CSV table of C-alpha atoms and ligand atoms in Angstrom, one decimal:
chain,number,residue,atom,x,y,z
A,1,MET,CA,-61.1,-82.0,114.1
A,2,ILE,CA,-62.7,-83.4,110.9
A,3,ARG,CA,-62.2,-87.1,109.8
A,4,PHE,CA,-62.5,-87.4,106.2
A,5,SER,CA,-62.0,-90.4,103.6
A,6,GLY,CA,-63.7,-92.1,100.1
A,7,ILE,CA,-63.9,-95.2,98.3
A,8,THR,CA,-63.7,-95.3,94.3
A,9,PRO,CA,-66.7,-97.1,92.3
A,10,SER,CA,-64.1,-99.4,90.0
A,11,GLY,CA,-66.0,-102.3,91.4
A,12,HIS,CA,-68.2,-103.7,94.1
A,13,ALA,CA,-67.3,-102.6,97.6
A,14,GLN,CA,-65.3,-105.6,99.2
A,15,LEU,CA,-64.5,-107.2,102.5
A,16,GLY,CA,-61.0,-105.2,102.5
A,17,ASN,CA,-63.0,-102.0,102.2
A,18,TYR,CA,-65.2,-103.0,104.7
A,19,LEU,CA,-63.0,-104.2,107.5
A,20,GLY,CA,-60.0,-101.4,106.6
A,21,ALA,CA,-62.2,-98.5,106.3
A,22,ILE,CA,-66.1,-98.2,106.4
A,23,GLN,CA,-66.3,-100.2,109.3
A,24,ARG,CA,-64.2,-97.2,111.3
A,25,TRP,CA,-65.7,-94.8,109.6
A,26,ALA,CA,-69.0,-95.7,111.0
A,27,ALA,CA,-68.1,-96.5,114.2
A,28,GLU,CA,-65.8,-93.6,115.0
A,29,GLY,CA,-67.8,-91.1,113.0
A,30,GLY,CA,-67.7,-87.4,114.5
A,31,GLU,CA,-70.5,-84.6,113.9
A,32,ASP,CA,-68.3,-83.1,111.2
A,33,ASP,CA,-66.9,-86.3,109.6
A,34,LEU,CA,-67.4,-86.8,105.5
A,35,TYR,CA,-67.2,-89.9,103.5
A,36,PHE,CA,-67.5,-89.9,99.9
A,37,VAL,CA,-68.0,-91.9,96.9
A,38,SER,CA,-64.6,-90.8,94.4
A,39,ASP,CA,-66.0,-91.2,91.4
A,40,LEU,CA,-63.7,-89.5,89.5
A,41,HIS,CA,-61.1,-91.6,90.7
A,42,ALA,CA,-62.7,-94.4,88.9
A,43,MET,CA,-61.8,-93.3,85.3
A,44,THR,CA,-57.8,-93.2,85.6
A,45,THR,CA,-57.8,-96.5,83.8
A,46,THR,CA,-60.9,-97.7,80.9
A,47,HIS,CA,-64.1,-97.3,82.2
A,48,ASN,CA,-67.9,-97.7,81.2
A,49,PRO,CA,-69.9,-94.8,81.8
A,50,ALA,CA,-73.1,-96.5,82.9
A,51,LYS,CA,-71.3,-98.8,85.2
A,52,LEU,CA,-69.7,-96.3,87.0
A,53,ARG,CA,-72.9,-94.9,87.6
A,54,GLY,CA,-74.4,-97.5,88.6
A,55,LEU,CA,-71.5,-98.6,91.0
A,56,SER,CA,-71.2,-95.0,92.4
A,57,GLY,CA,-75.5,-95.6,93.4
A,58,GLU,CA,-74.2,-98.9,95.5
A,59,LEU,CA,-71.3,-97.5,97.1
A,60,LEU,CA,-73.1,-94.6,98.2
A,61,ALA,CA,-76.1,-97.1,99.4
A,62,VAL,CA,-73.3,-99.2,101.0
A,63,LEU,CA,-71.7,-96.6,103.0
A,64,ILE,CA,-75.2,-95.5,104.3
A,65,ALA,CA,-76.4,-99.2,105.1
A,66,SER,CA,-72.7,-99.3,106.9
A,67,GLY,CA,-73.8,-96.7,109.5
A,68,ILE,CA,-72.5,-94.0,108.5
A,69,PRO,CA,-75.4,-91.0,108.6
A,70,PRO,CA,-76.7,-89.8,105.3
A,71,GLU,CA,-76.1,-86.5,106.3
A,72,ARG,CA,-71.9,-87.1,106.2
A,73,VAL,CA,-71.6,-88.6,103.1
A,74,PHE,CA,-71.9,-87.2,99.3
A,75,VAL,CA,-70.3,-88.0,95.7
A,76,GLN,CA,-67.6,-86.5,94.3
A,77,SER,CA,-68.4,-85.5,91.2
A,78,ASP,CA,-71.2,-82.9,92.5
A,79,LEU,CA,-67.8,-80.6,93.5
A,80,ALA,CA,-66.4,-81.4,90.1
A,81,ARG,CA,-65.8,-77.6,89.4
A,82,GLN,CA,-64.1,-76.6,93.1
A,83,LEU,CA,-61.9,-80.0,92.6
A,84,GLY,CA,-60.8,-79.3,89.5
A,85,ALA,CA,-59.8,-76.0,90.6
A,86,LEU,CA,-57.6,-76.8,93.9
A,87,THR,CA,-56.3,-79.8,92.2
A,88,TRP,CA,-54.8,-77.8,89.5
A,89,VAL,CA,-53.3,-75.3,92.7
A,90,LEU,CA,-52.1,-78.5,93.8
A,91,GLU,CA,-50.5,-79.4,90.7
A,92,CYS,CA,-48.5,-76.5,90.6
A,93,THR,CA,-47.3,-77.3,94.0
A,94,CYS,CA,-46.3,-81.0,93.4
A,95,SER,CA,-43.2,-82.4,91.1
A,96,TYR,CA,-43.5,-84.5,88.7
A,97,GLY,CA,-41.1,-87.0,90.6
A,98,GLU,CA,-43.2,-86.4,93.7
A,99,ALA,CA,-46.2,-87.9,91.8
A,100,ALA,CA,-44.1,-90.6,89.6
A,101,ARG,CA,-43.1,-92.2,92.9
A,102,MET,CA,-46.3,-92.9,93.9
A,103,ILE,CA,-46.2,-97.0,94.2
A,104,GLN,CA,-49.7,-97.3,92.5
A,105,PHE,CA,-48.7,-95.3,89.8
A,106,LYS,CA,-45.7,-97.6,89.0
A,107,GLU,CA,-47.6,-100.9,89.5
A,108,LYS,CA,-50.5,-99.8,87.3
A,109,SER,CA,-48.6,-98.3,84.7
A,110,LYS,CA,-46.0,-100.9,84.8
A,111,GLY,CA,-45.5,-102.3,81.1
A,112,ARG,CA,-48.4,-100.6,79.7
A,113,THR,CA,-48.5,-97.8,77.0
A,114,GLY,CA,-50.9,-94.9,76.6
A,115,SER,CA,-51.8,-94.9,80.3
A,116,ARG,CA,-54.1,-92.2,81.2
A,117,LEU,CA,-52.3,-88.9,82.4
A,118,SER,CA,-55.3,-89.0,85.5
A,119,LEU,CA,-53.1,-92.4,86.3
A,120,LEU,CA,-50.4,-90.0,87.3
A,121,THR,CA,-51.9,-87.3,88.5
A,122,TYR,CA,-54.9,-88.6,90.6
A,123,PRO,CA,-52.9,-88.3,93.8
A,124,VAL,CA,-53.3,-84.7,93.3
A,125,LEU,CA,-56.7,-84.8,92.9
A,126,MET,CA,-57.1,-87.1,96.6
A,127,ALA,CA,-54.9,-84.5,98.0
A,128,ALA,CA,-57.3,-82.0,96.6
A,129,ASP,CA,-60.3,-84.0,98.2
A,130,ILE,CA,-58.7,-84.1,101.8
A,131,LEU,CA,-57.5,-80.4,101.7
A,132,LEU,CA,-60.6,-79.0,100.4
A,133,GLN,CA,-62.7,-80.4,103.2
A,134,GLY,CA,-59.8,-79.2,105.9
A,135,ALA,CA,-59.5,-83.0,107.3
A,136,ALA,CA,-57.7,-83.4,109.9
A,137,GLU,CA,-57.5,-87.4,109.9
A,138,VAL,CA,-58.0,-89.5,107.2
A,139,PRO,CA,-58.9,-93.3,108.4
A,140,VAL,CA,-57.4,-95.5,105.0
A,141,GLY,CA,-56.2,-98.9,104.5
A,142,GLU,CA,-52.3,-99.5,104.1
A,143,ASP,CA,-52.5,-99.1,100.6
A,144,GLN,CA,-53.6,-95.5,100.8
A,145,ARG,CA,-50.9,-94.2,103.1
A,146,GLN,CA,-48.7,-93.0,100.6
A,147,HIS,CA,-51.3,-90.7,99.0
A,148,VAL,CA,-52.2,-89.2,102.0
A,149,GLU,CA,-48.6,-88.8,102.9
A,150,LEU,CA,-48.2,-86.5,99.7
A,151,ALA,CA,-51.6,-84.6,100.8
A,152,ARG,CA,-49.4,-84.0,104.0
A,153,VAL,CA,-46.3,-82.8,102.1
A,154,LEU,CA,-48.4,-80.5,99.5
A,155,ALA,CA,-50.7,-78.5,102.1
A,156,ARG,CA,-47.3,-78.3,104.3
A,157,ARG,CA,-45.6,-76.5,101.4
A,158,PHE,CA,-48.6,-74.5,100.3
A,159,ASN,CA,-48.8,-73.2,103.6
A,160,ASN,CA,-45.1,-72.4,103.9
A,161,THR,CA,-45.5,-70.8,100.4
A,162,TYR,CA,-48.5,-68.7,100.1
A,163,GLY,CA,-49.7,-68.7,103.5
A,164,GLU,CA,-51.7,-70.9,106.0
A,165,VAL,CA,-55.1,-72.1,104.3
A,166,PHE,CA,-54.6,-75.8,104.5
A,167,THR,CA,-55.2,-78.4,107.9
A,168,VAL,CA,-52.1,-81.0,107.3
A,169,PRO,CA,-53.8,-84.2,107.0
A,170,ALA,CA,-52.9,-87.3,108.7
A,171,ALA,CA,-53.3,-91.2,107.9
A,172,VAL,CA,-55.0,-93.3,110.3
A,173,LEU,CA,-54.6,-97.1,109.8
A,174,PRO,CA,-56.9,-99.7,111.5
A,175,PRO,CA,-55.5,-102.2,114.1
A,176,THR,CA,-56.2,-105.0,112.3
A,177,GLY,CA,-57.6,-105.6,108.6
A,178,ALA,CA,-55.1,-103.0,107.2
A,179,ARG,CA,-54.4,-105.1,104.6
A,180,VAL,CA,-57.1,-108.0,103.7
A,181,ARG,CA,-55.3,-110.2,101.1
A,182,ASP,CA,-57.4,-112.2,98.2
A,183,LEU,CA,-58.8,-115.8,99.8
A,184,ALA,CA,-57.4,-117.4,96.6
A,185,ASP,CA,-54.2,-115.6,96.4
A,186,PRO,CA,-52.8,-114.3,99.3
A,187,ALA,CA,-49.9,-112.5,97.7
A,188,ARG,CA,-51.9,-109.9,96.5
A,189,LYS,CA,-54.5,-107.3,98.3
A,190,MET,CA,-58.3,-107.9,98.2
A,191,SER,CA,-59.4,-105.9,95.5
A,192,LYS,CA,-62.9,-104.8,94.1
A,193,SER,CA,-60.9,-104.5,90.4
A,194,ALA,CA,-59.7,-107.7,90.3
A,195,ARG,CA,-59.9,-109.4,87.1
A,196,ASP,CA,-60.8,-112.8,88.7
A,197,SER,CA,-63.3,-112.9,91.8
A,198,ALA,CA,-63.0,-116.0,93.5
A,199,GLY,CA,-61.1,-114.8,96.3
A,200,VAL,CA,-62.6,-111.6,96.5
A,201,VAL,CA,-65.6,-111.4,98.8
A,202,SER,CA,-68.0,-108.4,98.1
A,203,VAL,CA,-69.9,-107.0,100.5
A,204,LEU,CA,-73.3,-107.8,99.1
A,205,ASP,CA,-72.6,-111.5,98.3
A,206,PRO,CA,-75.2,-113.9,99.2
A,207,ALA,CA,-74.2,-116.1,102.5
A,208,GLU,CA,-73.8,-119.1,100.3
A,209,LEU,CA,-71.5,-117.5,98.0
A,210,VAL,CA,-69.2,-116.1,100.8
A,211,ARG,CA,-69.1,-119.6,102.6
A,212,ARG,CA,-67.9,-121.2,99.2
A,213,LYS,CA,-65.0,-118.7,98.7
A,214,PHE,CA,-63.8,-119.0,102.3
A,215,ARG,CA,-63.9,-122.9,102.2
A,216,ARG,CA,-61.7,-122.5,99.1
A,217,ALA,CA,-59.6,-120.2,100.7
A,218,VAL,CA,-55.5,-120.6,100.1
A,219,THR,CA,-54.0,-121.8,103.5
A,220,ASP,CA,-50.7,-122.6,102.5
A,221,GLY,CA,-49.3,-126.1,104.2
A,222,GLY,CA,-49.4,-127.3,107.9
A,223,SER,CA,-52.8,-128.4,109.9
A,224,VAL,CA,-52.8,-126.6,112.9
A,225,PRO,CA,-54.0,-123.0,112.7
A,226,GLU,CA,-51.1,-120.5,113.9
A,227,TYR,CA,-50.6,-117.3,113.3
A,228,LEU,CA,-47.4,-116.5,111.3
A,229,PRO,CA,-47.9,-113.5,108.7
A,230,GLU,CA,-44.7,-114.0,107.1
A,231,GLN,CA,-44.9,-118.0,106.5
A,232,ARG,CA,-48.1,-118.7,105.9
A,233,PRO,CA,-50.0,-115.4,104.5
A,234,GLY,CA,-53.1,-117.5,103.8
A,235,LEU,CA,-54.1,-118.6,107.1
A,236,ALA,CA,-52.7,-115.2,108.7
A,237,ASN,CA,-55.4,-113.7,106.5
A,238,LEU,CA,-58.1,-115.9,107.8
A,239,LEU,CA,-57.3,-115.2,111.4
A,240,GLU,CA,-57.0,-111.3,110.7
A,241,ILE,CA,-60.6,-111.4,108.8
A,242,MET,CA,-62.1,-113.1,111.8
A,243,ALA,CA,-60.2,-110.9,114.7
A,244,ALA,CA,-61.3,-107.6,112.5
A,245,CYS,CA,-64.8,-109.0,112.4
A,246,THR,CA,-64.8,-109.8,116.2
A,247,GLY,CA,-62.8,-107.4,117.8
A,248,THR,CA,-60.3,-109.6,119.1
A,249,LYS,CA,-56.4,-110.5,118.3
A,250,PRO,CA,-55.1,-113.0,115.2
A,251,ALA,CA,-53.0,-114.6,117.6
A,252,ASP,CA,-55.9,-115.4,120.3
A,253,VAL,CA,-58.3,-116.8,117.5
A,254,ALA,CA,-55.6,-119.2,116.3
A,255,ALA,CA,-55.5,-120.8,119.7
A,256,GLU,CA,-59.5,-121.4,119.3
A,257,TYR,CA,-59.4,-123.9,116.4
A,258,GLY,CA,-58.0,-127.1,116.5
A,259,SER,CA,-58.3,-127.3,111.9
A,260,TYR,CA,-58.3,-125.5,109.0
A,261,GLY,CA,-61.8,-126.7,108.3
A,262,ALA,CA,-63.4,-125.5,111.4
A,263,LEU,CA,-61.5,-121.9,111.2
A,264,LYS,CA,-62.8,-121.4,107.6
A,265,ASP,CA,-66.0,-122.0,108.4
A,266,ALA,CA,-66.4,-120.0,112.0
A,267,VAL,CA,-64.4,-117.2,109.6
A,268,ALA,CA,-67.1,-117.7,107.1
A,269,ASP,CA,-70.2,-117.3,109.8
A,270,ALA,CA,-68.2,-114.1,111.1
A,271,VAL,CA,-68.0,-112.4,108.1
A,272,ILE,CA,-71.7,-113.7,107.0
A,273,GLU,CA,-73.5,-112.1,110.1
A,274,THR,CA,-71.0,-109.0,110.0
A,275,LEU,CA,-72.1,-108.3,106.3
A,276,ARG,CA,-75.7,-109.2,106.8
A,277,PRO,CA,-77.3,-106.0,108.2
A,278,VAL,CA,-75.3,-104.1,105.6
A,279,ARG,CA,-76.3,-106.0,102.4
A,280,GLU,CA,-80.4,-106.1,103.8
A,281,SER,CA,-80.3,-102.2,104.1
A,282,ALA,CA,-78.3,-101.5,101.2
A,283,THR,CA,-80.9,-103.7,99.2
A,284,ALA,CA,-83.5,-101.9,100.8
A,285,LEU,CA,-82.2,-98.3,100.0
A,286,LEU,CA,-80.9,-99.2,96.4
A,287,ALA,CA,-84.7,-100.3,95.8
A,288,ASP,CA,-85.6,-96.3,96.6
A,289,PRO,CA,-83.8,-94.5,94.4
A,290,GLY,CA,-85.4,-91.4,95.0
A,291,GLU,CA,-84.7,-91.4,98.5
A,292,LEU,CA,-81.1,-92.3,97.5
A,293,ASP,CA,-80.8,-89.2,94.7
A,294,ARG,CA,-82.1,-87.2,97.8
A,295,VAL,CA,-79.1,-87.6,100.1
A,296,ARG,CA,-77.0,-87.2,97.4
A,297,ARG,CA,-78.1,-84.0,96.2
A,298,ALA,CA,-78.1,-82.5,99.8
A,299,GLY,CA,-74.8,-84.0,100.5
A,300,ALA,CA,-73.2,-82.1,97.5
A,301,VAL,CA,-74.7,-78.9,98.8
A,302,ARG,CA,-73.3,-79.4,102.3
A,303,ALA,CA,-70.1,-80.4,101.0
A,304,SER,CA,-69.4,-77.6,98.5
A,305,GLU,CA,-70.5,-75.1,100.8
A,306,ARG,CA,-68.2,-76.2,103.7
A,307,GLY,CA,-64.9,-76.4,101.3
A,308,GLU,CA,-65.6,-73.1,98.9
A,309,HIS,CA,-63.8,-70.3,101.6
A,310,ARG,CA,-60.5,-72.9,101.5
A,311,LEU,CA,-60.6,-73.1,97.8
A,312,GLN,CA,-61.2,-69.0,97.3
A,313,SER,CA,-58.1,-68.4,99.9
A,314,ALA,CA,-56.0,-70.4,98.4
A,315,LEU,CA,-56.9,-69.0,94.9
A,316,ARG,CA,-56.5,-65.6,96.4
A,317,LEU,CA,-53.2,-66.4,98.0
A,318,ILE,CA,-51.6,-67.9,94.9
A,319,GLY,CA,-52.3,-64.3,93.0
A,320,ALA,CA,-55.2,-65.7,91.1
A,321,GLY,CA,-58.8,-65.1,91.7
B,401,TYM,P1,-60.4,-97.4,97.5
B,401,TYM,O1,-61.5,-97.3,96.8
B,401,TYM,O2,-59.2,-98.4,96.6
B,401,TYM,O3,-60.6,-98.0,98.7
B,401,TYM,C1,-61.6,-97.8,99.5
B,401,TYM,C2,-60.7,-97.8,100.8
B,401,TYM,O4,-60.6,-99.1,101.3
B,401,TYM,C3,-59.2,-99.7,101.8
B,401,TYM,N1,-59.1,-100.9,100.8
B,401,TYM,C4,-58.7,-102.3,101.9
B,401,TYM,N2,-58.1,-102.0,103.2
B,401,TYM,C5,-58.0,-102.9,103.9
B,401,TYM,N3,-58.0,-104.5,102.7
B,401,TYM,C6,-57.7,-104.2,101.5
B,401,TYM,N4,-57.6,-105.2,101.1
B,401,TYM,C7,-58.0,-102.9,101.5
B,401,TYM,N5,-58.4,-102.6,100.0
B,401,TYM,C8,-59.0,-101.1,100.0
B,401,TYM,C9,-58.8,-98.7,101.1
B,401,TYM,O5,-57.3,-98.4,101.7
B,401,TYM,C10,-59.5,-97.2,101.4
B,401,TYM,O6,-59.2,-96.5,102.6
B,401,TYM,N6,-58.1,-93.1,96.0
B,401,TYM,C11,-58.8,-94.0,97.3
B,401,TYM,C12,-60.2,-93.1,97.6
B,401,TYM,C13,-60.3,-91.8,97.8
B,401,TYM,C14,-60.0,-91.1,99.2
B,401,TYM,C15,-59.6,-89.5,98.9
B,401,TYM,C16,-59.5,-91.7,100.2
B,401,TYM,C17,-60.2,-90.6,96.9
B,401,TYM,N7,-59.6,-89.6,97.5
B,401,TYM,C18,-59.5,-88.9,99.9
B,401,TYM,C19,-59.3,-90.9,101.3
B,401,TYM,C20,-59.0,-89.3,101.1
B,401,TYM,C21,-59.1,-95.4,97.1
B,401,TYM,O7,-59.1,-95.5,95.4
B,401,TYM,O8,-59.7,-96.0,97.4
């Protein structure tokens, strides 16, 4: 069984990426699992090429520093030819309406003229990522569930229409931390591409900055910590973050603290300790670009060899190749 997932270098890796995704990728890994930096996905809105290259290296370092074995990581653009071909095959399997229904597309294109076409089609590229590698399980946070569903629909449709090639994938969500919210605006999910970073904790943020961000976290009225996600989303977010860092339940965390101040300090401590080894190890890796480059090149060869036969079968079955 292959587990497979990716992270887009649209900004610095943040706490939501870590708790909702990366932490589990490192903990639950099996030998055939693959995790990747989806740099081709970071071009669906205006982007800066030099910044993208830098962030791709940074995220690759964060994946390895988080405990994912270097032989299970790769960078998406190193498979650009295979993925470009399979994306086309899958675009010919997907309707316009299915792509336009994606929540992220609707949110990001709303009120804009001149959105890139790739903003509409990127879930199909994401399906190609997943199906090329034969992934059975795709561990993601809540926001990516709909995209994995699309990959599932396209795999079934292709198999039924042309012949069995693709494994039908399923999204797997974490028990807590599936949707970490922005500390300054709990109505929004924490996002690496947020304009204002006051409520976004980056994995590589220094400890003092992390503490400051938690002290300023918005915690909706009341004074005694209680776990009420609907009425008090800001407070619930802190409790969920603590639970995800310590492997406990949010309601149990609430019962332990008498004041918001004490809770905020405790959550900051837990996050700082959780991220410390990742930050230290990522910093060391980034100081050794030769090693990072070696890992990247080896990952490219492995991932592209593993996927090639599925691409060839798919091309043959549709009457091409
Ligand atoms: P990306 O880079 O937005 O996010 C990477 C992972 O982090 C999770 N995540 C969160 N989890 C909890 N709380 C949050 N606030 C939060 N923000 C992000 C995401 O759910 C995701 O699991 N398109 C994908 C990358 C991708 C991919 C794939 C994933 C490309 N191809 C194939 C799986 C399979 C993306 O942009 O994730």
